[in-house]
Amino acid sequence: MARTRILYLDAQQLQALAAAPRGALAQEGVFAADEAGLARFTEYLRTHRRALFRLVVDVSEEAFLQDRIPALSGADREALIDRRATQALAGSPYRTAESLGRLQGEPRRDEEILIFGIHRATLLEPWLKALADAGVALAGMHSLAQCGPLLLKALSSPPPPRALIILRTPAGLRHVYL
């Protein structure tokens, strides 16, 4: 089975991390966001062709929008969510939406959704092109904020209904309110 590696991307660099004993992460490389860094990253990918990669993005150019949509299903629901996401993050292909559930106690039972994505696709494109050119598997791309619920679940059982997580990252302090 292929070993999973985490790629952590901020505006200045990309770090490659692999699982180490006792659930820790070991740094396998740091690649600057320039031509030399991309060349070194391409070499790194050549030596790890069989690995499965997950990209965690920690940039300030991300957006989160909570919205309410009518109770729909199937293709109509998907089309409405796509239209709202396109409006919120015009020009970015890196966007998605997540259901926050149906509103109870209201006659229409609207659904709340969270739309999130990255405004400046140019930050990601050189790294994603290198992954595609190397033919390696990218299992997913995640915002650091999206990892908050998983972190909270790992730290507290059961997780509290609300929490503020403050992380010190290479990009600076990161606040995630859940």
PDB file of C-alpha atoms in Angstrom:
ATOM      1  CA  MET A   1       0.000   0.000   0.000  1.00  0.00           C
ATOM      2  CA  ALA A   2       1.260   3.478  -0.880  1.00  0.00           C
ATOM      3  CA  ARG A   3       2.423   5.663   1.991  1.00  0.00           C
ATOM      4  CA  THR A   4       0.432   8.861   2.527  1.00  0.00           C
ATOM      5  CA  ARG A   5       2.296  12.145   2.660  1.00  0.00           C
ATOM      6  CA  ILE A   6       1.048  15.584   3.578  1.00  0.00           C
ATOM      7  CA  LEU A   7       1.998  18.645   1.588  1.00  0.00           C
ATOM      8  CA  TYR A   8       1.569  21.833   3.624  1.00  0.00           C
ATOM      9  CA  LEU A   9       1.411  24.945   1.430  1.00  0.00           C
ATOM     10  CA  ASP A  10       1.560  28.553   2.550  1.00  0.00           C
ATOM     11  CA  ALA A  11       2.294  31.670   0.482  1.00  0.00           C
ATOM     12  CA  GLN A  12       6.089  31.328   0.838  1.00  0.00           C
ATOM     13  CA  GLN A  13       6.768  27.587   0.640  1.00  0.00           C
ATOM     14  CA  LEU A  14       5.567  24.019   0.477  1.00  0.00           C
ATOM     15  CA  GLN A  15       6.584  21.461   3.106  1.00  0.00           C
ATOM     16  CA  ALA A  16       6.481  17.703   2.542  1.00  0.00           C
ATOM     17  CA  LEU A  17       5.667  15.637   5.633  1.00  0.00           C
ATOM     18  CA  ALA A  18       5.430  11.885   6.213  1.00  0.00           C
ATOM     19  CA  ALA A  19       4.081   9.813   9.076  1.00  0.00           C
ATOM     20  CA  ALA A  20       6.639   9.020  11.759  1.00  0.00           C
ATOM     21  CA  PRO A  21       6.423   6.737  14.814  1.00  0.00           C
ATOM     22  CA  ARG A  22       3.798   7.493  17.486  1.00  0.00           C
ATOM     23  CA  GLY A  23       1.614   9.567  15.168  1.00  0.00           C
ATOM     24  CA  ALA A  24       4.182  12.305  14.635  1.00  0.00           C
ATOM     25  CA  LEU A  25       5.083  13.886  11.304  1.00  0.00           C
ATOM     26  CA  ALA A  26       8.603  13.968   9.902  1.00  0.00           C
ATOM     27  CA  GLN A  27       9.612  16.733   7.522  1.00  0.00           C
ATOM     28  CA  GLU A  28      10.950  15.366   4.232  1.00  0.00           C
ATOM     29  CA  GLY A  29      11.531  18.639   2.445  1.00  0.00           C
ATOM     30  CA  VAL A  30      10.896  22.379   2.302  1.00  0.00           C
ATOM     31  CA  PHE A  31      10.471  23.957  -1.124  1.00  0.00           C
ATOM     32  CA  ALA A  32      10.449  27.712  -1.676  1.00  0.00           C
ATOM     33  CA  ALA A  33       7.751  29.248  -3.885  1.00  0.00           C
ATOM     34  CA  ASP A  34      10.187  30.048  -6.699  1.00  0.00           C
ATOM     35  CA  GLU A  35      11.695  28.283  -9.733  1.00  0.00           C
ATOM     36  CA  ALA A  36      14.443  26.585  -7.710  1.00  0.00           C
ATOM     37  CA  GLY A  37      11.927  25.375  -5.123  1.00  0.00           C
ATOM     38  CA  LEU A  38       9.635  23.961  -7.811  1.00  0.00           C
ATOM     39  CA  ALA A  39      12.576  22.163  -9.439  1.00  0.00           C
ATOM     40  CA  ARG A  40      13.527  20.605  -6.083  1.00  0.00           C
ATOM     41  CA  PHE A  41       9.885  19.636  -5.500  1.00  0.00           C
ATOM     42  CA  THR A  42       9.748  17.940  -8.911  1.00  0.00           C
ATOM     43  CA  GLU A  43      12.813  15.884  -7.950  1.00  0.00           C
ATOM     44  CA  TYR A  44      11.190  15.000  -4.620  1.00  0.00           C
ATOM     45  CA  LEU A  45       8.079  13.771  -6.466  1.00  0.00           C
ATOM     46  CA  ARG A  46      10.205  11.551  -8.732  1.00  0.00           C
ATOM     47  CA  THR A  47      11.488   9.705  -5.678  1.00  0.00           C
ATOM     48  CA  HIS A  48       7.990   9.253  -4.227  1.00  0.00           C
ATOM     49  CA  ARG A  49       5.929   8.308  -7.286  1.00  0.00           C
ATOM     50  CA  ARG A  50       3.971   5.602  -5.460  1.00  0.00           C
ATOM     51  CA  ALA A  51       2.985   7.802  -2.513  1.00  0.00           C
ATOM     52  CA  LEU A  52      -0.484   9.191  -1.955  1.00  0.00           C
ATOM     53  CA  PHE A  53      -0.475  12.956  -1.301  1.00  0.00           C
ATOM     54  CA  ARG A  54      -2.861  15.244   0.564  1.00  0.00           C
ATOM     55  CA  LEU A  55      -2.450  18.992   0.136  1.00  0.00           C
ATOM     56  CA  VAL A  56      -3.212  21.246   3.133  1.00  0.00           C
ATOM     57  CA  VAL A  57      -3.437  24.910   2.120  1.00  0.00           C
ATOM     58  CA  ASP A  58      -2.816  27.697   4.657  1.00  0.00           C
ATOM     59  CA  VAL A  59      -3.188  31.017   2.835  1.00  0.00           C
ATOM     60  CA  SER A  60      -4.979  34.253   3.628  1.00  0.00           C
ATOM     61  CA  GLU A  61      -6.660  34.250   0.206  1.00  0.00           C
ATOM     62  CA  GLU A  62      -9.388  31.883   1.317  1.00  0.00           C
ATOM     63  CA  ALA A  63     -13.018  32.785   1.833  1.00  0.00           C
ATOM     64  CA  PHE A  64     -15.859  31.328   3.885  1.00  0.00           C
ATOM     65  CA  LEU A  65     -19.504  32.222   3.336  1.00  0.00           C
ATOM     66  CA  GLN A  66     -22.469  30.832   5.209  1.00  0.00           C
ATOM     67  CA  ASP A  67     -25.612  30.821   3.078  1.00  0.00           C
ATOM     68  CA  ARG A  68     -29.181  29.565   3.214  1.00  0.00           C
ATOM     69  CA  ILE A  69     -30.849  27.743   0.347  1.00  0.00           C
ATOM     70  CA  PRO A  70     -34.392  26.426  -0.054  1.00  0.00           C
ATOM     71  CA  ALA A  71     -35.075  22.749   0.610  1.00  0.00           C
ATOM     72  CA  LEU A  72     -34.111  21.162  -2.721  1.00  0.00           C
ATOM     73  CA  SER A  73     -32.612  17.846  -3.770  1.00  0.00           C
ATOM     74  CA  GLY A  74     -30.727  16.282  -6.638  1.00  0.00           C
ATOM     75  CA  ALA A  75     -29.603  18.276  -9.664  1.00  0.00           C
ATOM     76  CA  ASP A  76     -31.588  21.399  -8.668  1.00  0.00           C
ATOM     77  CA  ARG A  77     -29.796  21.573  -5.298  1.00  0.00           C
ATOM     78  CA  GLU A  78     -26.377  21.022  -6.893  1.00  0.00           C
ATOM     79  CA  ALA A  79     -27.019  23.695  -9.552  1.00  0.00           C
ATOM     80  CA  LEU A  80     -28.085  26.248  -6.929  1.00  0.00           C
ATOM     81  CA  ILE A  81     -25.064  25.527  -4.715  1.00  0.00           C
ATOM     82  CA  ASP A  82     -22.732  25.766  -7.714  1.00  0.00           C
ATOM     83  CA  ARG A  83     -24.277  29.092  -8.751  1.00  0.00           C
ATOM     84  CA  ARG A  84     -23.926  30.514  -5.218  1.00  0.00           C
ATOM     85  CA  ALA A  85     -20.319  29.283  -4.950  1.00  0.00           C
ATOM     86  CA  THR A  86     -19.483  30.792  -8.341  1.00  0.00           C
ATOM     87  CA  GLN A  87     -20.924  34.131  -7.230  1.00  0.00           C
ATOM     88  CA  ALA A  88     -19.037  34.059  -3.920  1.00  0.00           C
ATOM     89  CA  LEU A  89     -15.696  33.005  -5.397  1.00  0.00           C
ATOM     90  CA  ALA A  90     -15.800  34.286  -8.958  1.00  0.00           C
ATOM     91  CA  GLY A  91     -12.915  33.084 -11.079  1.00  0.00           C
ATOM     92  CA  SER A  92     -11.634  30.405  -8.708  1.00  0.00           C
ATOM     93  CA  PRO A  93     -11.871  26.728  -9.591  1.00  0.00           C
ATOM     94  CA  TYR A  94     -10.885  25.810  -6.006  1.00  0.00           C
ATOM     95  CA  ARG A  95     -14.179  26.016  -4.171  1.00  0.00           C
ATOM     96  CA  THR A  96     -16.669  23.689  -2.556  1.00  0.00           C
ATOM     97  CA  ALA A  97     -19.687  23.722  -0.287  1.00  0.00           C
ATOM     98  CA  GLU A  98     -20.648  21.719   2.768  1.00  0.00           C
ATOM     99  CA  SER A  99     -24.088  21.280   4.284  1.00  0.00           C
ATOM    100  CA  LEU A 100     -24.534  22.560   7.825  1.00  0.00           C
ATOM    101  CA  GLY A 101     -27.958  20.914   8.058  1.00  0.00           C
ATOM    102  CA  ARG A 102     -31.602  21.797   7.686  1.00  0.00           C
ATOM    103  CA  LEU A 103     -33.052  24.584   9.801  1.00  0.00           C
ATOM    104  CA  GLN A 104     -35.528  23.133  12.263  1.00  0.00           C
ATOM    105  CA  GLY A 105     -38.655  24.906  13.438  1.00  0.00           C
ATOM    106  CA  GLU A 106     -39.143  26.959  10.277  1.00  0.00           C
ATOM    107  CA  PRO A 107     -41.954  26.276   7.800  1.00  0.00           C
ATOM    108  CA  ARG A 108     -39.678  26.030   4.742  1.00  0.00           C
ATOM    109  CA  ARG A 109     -36.930  23.885   6.384  1.00  0.00           C
ATOM    110  CA  ASP A 110     -34.199  25.734   4.473  1.00  0.00           C
ATOM    111  CA  GLU A 111     -30.699  24.274   4.438  1.00  0.00           C
ATOM    112  CA  GLU A 112     -27.654  26.157   5.650  1.00  0.00           C
ATOM    113  CA  ILE A 113     -24.478  25.648   3.655  1.00  0.00           C
ATOM    114  CA  LEU A 114     -20.894  26.754   4.084  1.00  0.00           C
ATOM    115  CA  ILE A 115     -19.176  27.796   0.857  1.00  0.00           C
ATOM    116  CA  PHE A 116     -15.400  27.991   0.977  1.00  0.00           C
ATOM    117  CA  GLY A 117     -12.518  28.252  -1.417  1.00  0.00           C
ATOM    118  CA  ILE A 118      -9.370  30.054  -2.436  1.00  0.00           C
ATOM    119  CA  HIS A 119      -9.472  33.388  -4.285  1.00  0.00           C
ATOM    120  CA  ARG A 120      -5.992  33.388  -5.846  1.00  0.00           C
ATOM    121  CA  ALA A 121      -5.626  30.184  -7.805  1.00  0.00           C
ATOM    122  CA  THR A 122      -2.151  31.278  -8.958  1.00  0.00           C
ATOM    123  CA  LEU A 123      -0.770  30.273  -5.538  1.00  0.00           C
ATOM    124  CA  LEU A 124      -1.738  26.644  -6.125  1.00  0.00           C
ATOM    125  CA  GLU A 125      -1.292  26.138  -9.841  1.00  0.00           C
ATOM    126  CA  PRO A 126       2.511  25.641 -10.059  1.00  0.00           C
ATOM    127  CA  TRP A 127       2.416  23.019  -7.288  1.00  0.00           C
ATOM    128  CA  LEU A 128      -0.624  21.227  -8.732  1.00  0.00           C
ATOM    129  CA  LYS A 129       0.991  21.229 -12.183  1.00  0.00           C
ATOM    130  CA  ALA A 130       4.131  19.627 -10.720  1.00  0.00           C
ATOM    131  CA  LEU A 131       1.998  16.913  -9.088  1.00  0.00           C
ATOM    132  CA  ALA A 132       0.100  16.268 -12.322  1.00  0.00           C
ATOM    133  CA  ASP A 133       3.269  16.225 -14.442  1.00  0.00           C
ATOM    134  CA  ALA A 134       4.867  13.705 -12.062  1.00  0.00           C
ATOM    135  CA  GLY A 135       1.795  11.484 -12.288  1.00  0.00           C
ATOM    136  CA  VAL A 136       1.432  11.125  -8.516  1.00  0.00           C
ATOM    137  CA  ALA A 137      -1.903  10.669  -6.761  1.00  0.00           C
ATOM    138  CA  LEU A 138      -3.424  13.680  -5.037  1.00  0.00           C
ATOM    139  CA  ALA A 139      -6.061  12.295  -2.657  1.00  0.00           C
ATOM    140  CA  GLY A 140      -7.411  15.675  -1.637  1.00  0.00           C
ATOM    141  CA  MET A 141      -6.871  19.366  -1.131  1.00  0.00           C
ATOM    142  CA  HIS A 142      -7.919  20.858   2.207  1.00  0.00           C
ATOM    143  CA  SER A 143      -7.934  24.254   3.842  1.00  0.00           C
ATOM    144  CA  LEU A 144      -6.210  24.286   7.228  1.00  0.00           C
ATOM    145  CA  ALA A 145      -9.489  25.549   8.670  1.00  0.00           C
ATOM    146  CA  GLN A 146     -11.240  22.425   7.332  1.00  0.00           C
ATOM    147  CA  CYS A 147      -8.921  20.308   9.476  1.00  0.00           C
ATOM    148  CA  GLY A 148     -10.175  22.045  12.648  1.00  0.00           C
ATOM    149  CA  PRO A 149     -13.081  19.661  13.366  1.00  0.00           C
ATOM    150  CA  LEU A 150     -10.771  16.642  13.006  1.00  0.00           C
ATOM    151  CA  LEU A 151      -8.232  18.209  15.335  1.00  0.00           C
ATOM    152  CA  LEU A 152     -10.919  19.030  17.872  1.00  0.00           C
ATOM    153  CA  LYS A 153     -12.275  15.480  17.738  1.00  0.00           C
ATOM    154  CA  ALA A 154      -8.764  14.108  18.330  1.00  0.00           C
ATOM    155  CA  LEU A 155      -8.216  16.425  21.309  1.00  0.00           C
ATOM    156  CA  SER A 156     -11.573  16.073  23.046  1.00  0.00           C
ATOM    157  CA  SER A 157     -14.138  13.319  23.208  1.00  0.00           C
ATOM    158  CA  PRO A 158     -16.892  14.303  22.845  1.00  0.00           C
ATOM    159  CA  PRO A 159     -15.928  17.551  21.128  1.00  0.00           C
ATOM    160  CA  PRO A 160     -17.457  20.699  22.625  1.00  0.00           C
ATOM    161  CA  PRO A 161     -20.285  22.411  20.707  1.00  0.00           C
ATOM    162  CA  ARG A 162     -18.115  25.534  20.192  1.00  0.00           C
ATOM    163  CA  ALA A 163     -14.371  26.015  20.232  1.00  0.00           C
ATOM    164  CA  LEU A 164     -11.662  28.461  19.268  1.00  0.00           C
ATOM    165  CA  ILE A 165      -8.484  26.794  18.033  1.00  0.00           C
ATOM    166  CA  ILE A 166      -5.352  28.923  17.773  1.00  0.00           C
ATOM    167  CA  LEU A 167      -2.489  27.380  15.841  1.00  0.00           C
ATOM    168  CA  ARG A 168       1.039  28.651  15.321  1.00  0.00           C
ATOM    169  CA  THR A 169       1.904  27.851  11.723  1.00  0.00           C
ATOM    170  CA  PRO A 170       4.783  28.846   9.447  1.00  0.00           C
ATOM    171  CA  ALA A 171       2.412  31.457   7.983  1.00  0.00           C
ATOM    172  CA  GLY A 172       1.711  32.960  11.434  1.00  0.00           C
ATOM    173  CA  LEU A 173      -1.105  32.539  13.955  1.00  0.00           C
ATOM    174  CA  ARG A 174      -4.219  30.859  12.641  1.00  0.00           C
ATOM    175  CA  HIS A 175      -7.592  31.197  14.390  1.00  0.00           C
ATOM    176  CA  VAL A 176     -10.324  28.639  13.677  1.00  0.00           C
ATOM    177  CA  TYR A 177     -13.699  29.097  15.322  1.00  0.00           C
ATOM    178  CA  LEU A 178     -15.911  26.032  15.320  1.00  0.00           C
TER     179      LEU A 178
END
